[in-house]
Amino acid sequence: MIIQKSTNPRISSFDPNNFAFGNTFIDHMVICEYENGKWGEVKVVPYGPLPFSPAMMGVNYGQACFEGMKAYKDKDGQVFLFRPEKNFARINKSAERLAMPAVTEEMFIGGLKALVDLDRAWIPEGEGMSLYIRPLIFATEEALKARIANKYLFAIVATPAKSYYTAPVSVKISDYYSRSANGGVGFAKAAGNYAASFYPTQLANEEGYEQIIWTDDSTHEYFEESGTMNVFVRINDTIYTPPTSEKILDGVTRDSFLQLAKRRGIEVKVEPIAVKTFIDAQRNGTLKEVWGVGTAVVTSVFQSVGYNGEKLELPRLSNEESFALTLQKDLVDIQTNQAEDPFGWRVLVEKNVMETV
């Protein structure tokens, strides 16, 4: 691995109390190029633009996928990744579905550790703070030909992060648009999945909703995901979430919530959630809470749900009453080294994992 340190670092001008998530980037990034059937040298280089052509195949034909993950800093300044092996496995699963080459563990895990170690000063400390990390793969071959590309770039960039949603949100159950379909790429973190969701979300925004609960493409009778999150429904004291499939992303936060709930002795049912079941539970008072989970947001609690032109209000629970917020705290405490990690999820990023070349 080659590490080229920036000669003009921007960390001295970074204000951890005043920054924009997703627009503020750390001093370095990881890049690795694929050509002639193999990946080249992994490099950590100063963050900045790269030269690409408008004829780049990733732009024209959509061969692009990514991951979302975070690094956390504890009160002693130690830095941790969270379950990076899950993201490593999933990016290769996405790449396979999009006919792109798999990345190696050295590229992914080694690149992550080297980057986070080098720019650990960019990780803000405090509640809700972290470093959001975006590994990605995309086709770079310059050719207007609808086929599998021969050149790719693997990269890792990162941005400081704070709490995503600070208040409960309103969501709308989709009865027309779908996020994915059988035989499609719903299980992959394909870039195009997100582009296709923007227009329906815009329509929902115009109706006063922040997000959408996506339903199945054939009948629109079953929940699938919510926005860019996996969805959870609590009826009485049982948590329900749809099973992962070729249409539903196997979320790392989702899996973590399920394991934490079981550890607390909360009944969990991984099974299809019918819209009718949800509506009936809201009408008869057994519906307690609904929320979404994902890396960026961690937990987004829903305050109301739109369906058939009606806005259905959901119960307002205290932090102690809410399963969503209780499990969120359990998760964040593990991520930030404030609690025991019985699962072995927390991965320490040691200092000086790589010498500068």
mmCIF file with all atom_site columns, C-alpha atoms in Angstrom, residues 181-286:
data_model
loop_
_atom_site.group_PDB
_atom_site.id
_atom_site.type_symbol
_atom_site.label_atom_id
_atom_site.label_alt_id
_atom_site.label_comp_id
_atom_site.label_asym_id
_atom_site.label_entity_id
_atom_site.label_seq_id
_atom_site.pdbx_PDB_ins_code
_atom_site.Cartn_x
_atom_site.Cartn_y
_atom_site.Cartn_z
_atom_site.occupancy
_atom_site.B_iso_or_equiv
_atom_site.pdbx_formal_charge
_atom_site.auth_seq_id
_atom_site.auth_comp_id
_atom_site.auth_asym_id
_atom_site.auth_atom_id
_atom_site.pdbx_PDB_model_num
ATOM 1   C CA . ALA A 1 181 ? -38.616 -5.933  -8.252  1.00 0.00 ? 181 ALA A CA 1
ATOM 2   C CA . ASN A 1 182 ? -38.066 -9.681  -8.355  1.00 0.00 ? 182 ASN A CA 1
ATOM 3   C CA . GLY A 1 183 ? -34.953 -10.490 -10.339 1.00 0.00 ? 183 GLY A CA 1
ATOM 4   C CA . GLY A 1 184 ? -33.681 -6.924  -9.976  1.00 0.00 ? 184 GLY A CA 1
ATOM 5   C CA . VAL A 1 185 ? -30.921 -5.302  -7.943  1.00 0.00 ? 185 VAL A CA 1
ATOM 6   C CA . GLY A 1 186 ? -32.818 -4.325  -4.791  1.00 0.00 ? 186 GLY A CA 1
ATOM 7   C CA . PHE A 1 187 ? -30.471 -6.313  -2.539  1.00 0.00 ? 187 PHE A CA 1
ATOM 8   C CA . ALA A 1 188 ? -27.415 -4.508  -3.956  1.00 0.00 ? 188 ALA A CA 1
ATOM 9   C CA . LYS A 1 189 ? -26.259 -1.028  -3.015  1.00 0.00 ? 189 LYS A CA 1
ATOM 10  C CA . ALA A 1 190 ? -26.375 -0.064  -6.669  1.00 0.00 ? 190 ALA A CA 1
ATOM 11  C CA . ALA A 1 191 ? -26.177 3.660   -7.337  1.00 0.00 ? 191 ALA A CA 1
ATOM 12  C CA . GLY A 1 192 ? -29.169 3.482   -9.667  1.00 0.00 ? 192 GLY A CA 1
ATOM 13  C CA . ASN A 1 193 ? -31.434 2.237   -6.879  1.00 0.00 ? 193 ASN A CA 1
ATOM 14  C CA . TYR A 1 194 ? -31.129 5.607   -5.191  1.00 0.00 ? 194 TYR A CA 1
ATOM 15  C CA . ALA A 1 195 ? -31.587 7.645   -8.357  1.00 0.00 ? 195 ALA A CA 1
ATOM 16  C CA . ALA A 1 196 ? -34.849 5.811   -9.075  1.00 0.00 ? 196 ALA A CA 1
ATOM 17  C CA . SER A 1 197 ? -36.183 6.638   -5.606  1.00 0.00 ? 197 SER A CA 1
ATOM 18  C CA . PHE A 1 198 ? -35.721 10.406  -5.844  1.00 0.00 ? 198 PHE A CA 1
ATOM 19  C CA . TYR A 1 199 ? -38.777 11.280  -7.964  1.00 0.00 ? 199 TYR A CA 1
ATOM 20  C CA . PRO A 1 200 ? -41.339 9.334   -5.867  1.00 0.00 ? 200 PRO A CA 1
ATOM 21  C CA . THR A 1 201 ? -39.757 10.824  -2.739  1.00 0.00 ? 201 THR A CA 1
ATOM 22  C CA . GLN A 1 202 ? -40.067 14.300  -4.238  1.00 0.00 ? 202 GLN A CA 1
ATOM 23  C CA . LEU A 1 203 ? -43.777 13.703  -4.806  1.00 0.00 ? 203 LEU A CA 1
ATOM 24  C CA . ALA A 1 204 ? -44.144 12.543  -1.199  1.00 0.00 ? 204 ALA A CA 1
ATOM 25  C CA . ASN A 1 205 ? -42.291 15.642  -0.004  1.00 0.00 ? 205 ASN A CA 1
ATOM 26  C CA . GLU A 1 206 ? -44.780 17.836  -1.874  1.00 0.00 ? 206 GLU A CA 1
ATOM 27  C CA . GLU A 1 207 ? -47.548 16.143  0.117   1.00 0.00 ? 207 GLU A CA 1
ATOM 28  C CA . GLY A 1 208 ? -45.808 16.905  3.395   1.00 0.00 ? 208 GLY A CA 1
ATOM 29  C CA . TYR A 1 209 ? -43.987 13.602  3.984   1.00 0.00 ? 209 TYR A CA 1
ATOM 30  C CA . GLU A 1 210 ? -40.262 13.252  4.513   1.00 0.00 ? 210 GLU A CA 1
ATOM 31  C CA . GLN A 1 211 ? -39.982 9.689   3.276   1.00 0.00 ? 211 GLN A CA 1
ATOM 32  C CA . ILE A 1 212 ? -41.730 6.694   1.700   1.00 0.00 ? 212 ILE A CA 1
ATOM 33  C CA . ILE A 1 213 ? -42.476 3.207   2.966   1.00 0.00 ? 213 ILE A CA 1
ATOM 34  C CA . TRP A 1 214 ? -41.827 1.147   -0.139  1.00 0.00 ? 214 TRP A CA 1
ATOM 35  C CA . THR A 1 215 ? -44.177 -1.746  -0.841  1.00 0.00 ? 215 THR A CA 1
ATOM 36  C CA . ASP A 1 216 ? -43.869 -4.800  -3.078  1.00 0.00 ? 216 ASP A CA 1
ATOM 37  C CA . ASP A 1 217 ? -43.973 -4.126  -6.826  1.00 0.00 ? 217 ASP A CA 1
ATOM 38  C CA . SER A 1 218 ? -46.690 -6.653  -7.719  1.00 0.00 ? 218 SER A CA 1
ATOM 39  C CA . THR A 1 219 ? -49.465 -5.975  -5.192  1.00 0.00 ? 219 THR A CA 1
ATOM 40  C CA . HIS A 1 220 ? -48.310 -3.061  -2.969  1.00 0.00 ? 220 HIS A CA 1
ATOM 41  C CA . GLU A 1 221 ? -49.717 -5.038  -0.051  1.00 0.00 ? 221 GLU A CA 1
ATOM 42  C CA . TYR A 1 222 ? -46.483 -5.648  1.878   1.00 0.00 ? 222 TYR A CA 1
ATOM 43  C CA . PHE A 1 223 ? -43.837 -3.405  3.419   1.00 0.00 ? 223 PHE A CA 1
ATOM 44  C CA . GLU A 1 224 ? -40.309 -3.674  2.058   1.00 0.00 ? 224 GLU A CA 1
ATOM 45  C CA . GLU A 1 225 ? -38.128 -0.721  3.070   1.00 0.00 ? 225 GLU A CA 1
ATOM 46  C CA . SER A 1 226 ? -38.541 2.917   4.069   1.00 0.00 ? 226 SER A CA 1
ATOM 47  C CA . GLY A 1 227 ? -36.612 5.507   2.137   1.00 0.00 ? 227 GLY A CA 1
ATOM 48  C CA . THR A 1 228 ? -33.004 4.294   2.254   1.00 0.00 ? 228 THR A CA 1
ATOM 49  C CA . MET A 1 229 ? -33.646 2.351   5.470   1.00 0.00 ? 229 MET A CA 1
ATOM 50  C CA . ASN A 1 230 ? -34.833 -1.050  6.628   1.00 0.00 ? 230 ASN A CA 1
ATOM 51  C CA . VAL A 1 231 ? -38.211 -0.775  8.349   1.00 0.00 ? 231 VAL A CA 1
ATOM 52  C CA . PHE A 1 232 ? -39.362 -2.090  11.735  1.00 0.00 ? 232 PHE A CA 1
ATOM 53  C CA . VAL A 1 233 ? -42.906 -2.259  13.136  1.00 0.00 ? 233 VAL A CA 1
ATOM 54  C CA . ARG A 1 234 ? -43.794 -2.875  16.773  1.00 0.00 ? 234 ARG A CA 1
ATOM 55  C CA . ILE A 1 235 ? -47.223 -4.337  17.490  1.00 0.00 ? 235 ILE A CA 1
ATOM 56  C CA . ASN A 1 236 ? -47.821 -4.713  21.225  1.00 0.00 ? 236 ASN A CA 1
ATOM 57  C CA . ASP A 1 237 ? -44.396 -5.880  22.425  1.00 0.00 ? 237 ASP A CA 1
ATOM 58  C CA . THR A 1 238 ? -43.333 -7.780  19.304  1.00 0.00 ? 238 THR A CA 1
ATOM 59  C CA . ILE A 1 239 ? -41.005 -6.357  16.664  1.00 0.00 ? 239 ILE A CA 1
ATOM 60  C CA . TYR A 1 240 ? -41.639 -7.227  13.015  1.00 0.00 ? 240 TYR A CA 1
ATOM 61  C CA . THR A 1 241 ? -39.343 -6.614  10.043  1.00 0.00 ? 241 THR A CA 1
ATOM 62  C CA . PRO A 1 242 ? -39.499 -7.997  6.489   1.00 0.00 ? 242 PRO A CA 1
ATOM 63  C CA . PRO A 1 243 ? -37.027 -10.772 5.621   1.00 0.00 ? 243 PRO A CA 1
ATOM 64  C CA . THR A 1 244 ? -34.167 -9.826  3.346   1.00 0.00 ? 244 THR A CA 1
ATOM 65  C CA . SER A 1 245 ? -34.483 -11.023 -0.223  1.00 0.00 ? 245 SER A CA 1
ATOM 66  C CA . GLU A 1 246 ? -33.339 -10.121 -3.715  1.00 0.00 ? 246 GLU A CA 1
ATOM 67  C CA . LYS A 1 247 ? -35.505 -7.004  -3.274  1.00 0.00 ? 247 LYS A CA 1
ATOM 68  C CA . ILE A 1 248 ? -34.518 -5.923  0.240   1.00 0.00 ? 248 ILE A CA 1
ATOM 69  C CA . LEU A 1 249 ? -31.084 -4.771  1.375   1.00 0.00 ? 249 LEU A CA 1
ATOM 70  C CA . ASP A 1 250 ? -29.374 -6.853  4.047   1.00 0.00 ? 250 ASP A CA 1
ATOM 71  C CA . GLY A 1 251 ? -28.666 -3.879  6.300   1.00 0.00 ? 251 GLY A CA 1
ATOM 72  C CA . VAL A 1 252 ? -25.856 -4.026  8.864   1.00 0.00 ? 252 VAL A CA 1
ATOM 73  C CA . THR A 1 253 ? -27.829 -1.813  11.257  1.00 0.00 ? 253 THR A CA 1
ATOM 74  C CA . ARG A 1 254 ? -30.907 -3.989  10.688  1.00 0.00 ? 254 ARG A CA 1
ATOM 75  C CA . ASP A 1 255 ? -29.014 -7.140  11.617  1.00 0.00 ? 255 ASP A CA 1
ATOM 76  C CA . SER A 1 256 ? -27.509 -5.423  14.662  1.00 0.00 ? 256 SER A CA 1
ATOM 77  C CA . PHE A 1 257 ? -30.946 -4.289  15.883  1.00 0.00 ? 257 PHE A CA 1
ATOM 78  C CA . LEU A 1 258 ? -32.293 -7.821  15.563  1.00 0.00 ? 258 LEU A CA 1
ATOM 79  C CA . GLN A 1 259 ? -29.448 -9.291  17.604  1.00 0.00 ? 259 GLN A CA 1
ATOM 80  C CA . LEU A 1 260 ? -29.706 -6.574  20.257  1.00 0.00 ? 260 LEU A CA 1
ATOM 81  C CA . ALA A 1 261 ? -33.476 -7.073  20.542  1.00 0.00 ? 261 ALA A CA 1
ATOM 82  C CA . LYS A 1 262 ? -33.069 -10.824 21.031  1.00 0.00 ? 262 LYS A CA 1
ATOM 83  C CA . ARG A 1 263 ? -30.386 -10.198 23.660  1.00 0.00 ? 263 ARG A CA 1
ATOM 84  C CA . ARG A 1 264 ? -32.890 -8.068  25.573  1.00 0.00 ? 264 ARG A CA 1
ATOM 85  C CA . GLY A 1 265 ? -35.489 -10.819 25.357  1.00 0.00 ? 265 GLY A CA 1
ATOM 86  C CA . ILE A 1 266 ? -37.735 -8.868  22.985  1.00 0.00 ? 266 ILE A CA 1
ATOM 87  C CA . GLU A 1 267 ? -39.794 -11.065 20.678  1.00 0.00 ? 267 GLU A CA 1
ATOM 88  C CA . VAL A 1 268 ? -38.739 -10.582 17.061  1.00 0.00 ? 268 VAL A CA 1
ATOM 89  C CA . LYS A 1 269 ? -40.537 -11.872 13.980  1.00 0.00 ? 269 LYS A CA 1
ATOM 90  C CA . VAL A 1 270 ? -38.767 -11.661 10.622  1.00 0.00 ? 270 VAL A CA 1
ATOM 91  C CA . GLU A 1 271 ? -41.705 -12.073 8.282   1.00 0.00 ? 271 GLU A CA 1
ATOM 92  C CA . PRO A 1 272 ? -43.692 -10.132 5.679   1.00 0.00 ? 272 PRO A CA 1
ATOM 93  C CA . ILE A 1 273 ? -45.602 -7.152  7.087   1.00 0.00 ? 273 ILE A CA 1
ATOM 94  C CA . ALA A 1 274 ? -48.951 -6.667  5.369   1.00 0.00 ? 274 ALA A CA 1
ATOM 95  C CA . VAL A 1 275 ? -50.175 -3.107  4.942   1.00 0.00 ? 275 VAL A CA 1
ATOM 96  C CA . LYS A 1 276 ? -53.580 -4.324  6.148   1.00 0.00 ? 276 LYS A CA 1
ATOM 97  C CA . THR A 1 277 ? -52.047 -5.730  9.342   1.00 0.00 ? 277 THR A CA 1
ATOM 98  C CA . PHE A 1 278 ? -50.322 -2.422  9.955   1.00 0.00 ? 278 PHE A CA 1
ATOM 99  C CA . ILE A 1 279 ? -53.504 -0.391  9.361   1.00 0.00 ? 279 ILE A CA 1
ATOM 100 C CA . ASP A 1 280 ? -55.608 -2.696  11.546  1.00 0.00 ? 280 ASP A CA 1
ATOM 101 C CA . ALA A 1 281 ? -53.066 -2.412  14.377  1.00 0.00 ? 281 ALA A CA 1
ATOM 102 C CA . GLN A 1 282 ? -53.124 1.375   14.109  1.00 0.00 ? 282 GLN A CA 1
ATOM 103 C CA . ARG A 1 283 ? -56.933 1.385   14.248  1.00 0.00 ? 283 ARG A CA 1
ATOM 104 C CA . ASN A 1 284 ? -57.223 -0.965  17.226  1.00 0.00 ? 284 ASN A CA 1
ATOM 105 C CA . GLY A 1 285 ? -54.418 0.602   19.261  1.00 0.00 ? 285 GLY A CA 1
ATOM 106 C CA . THR A 1 286 ? -51.960 -2.304  19.228  1.00 0.00 ? 286 THR A CA 1
#
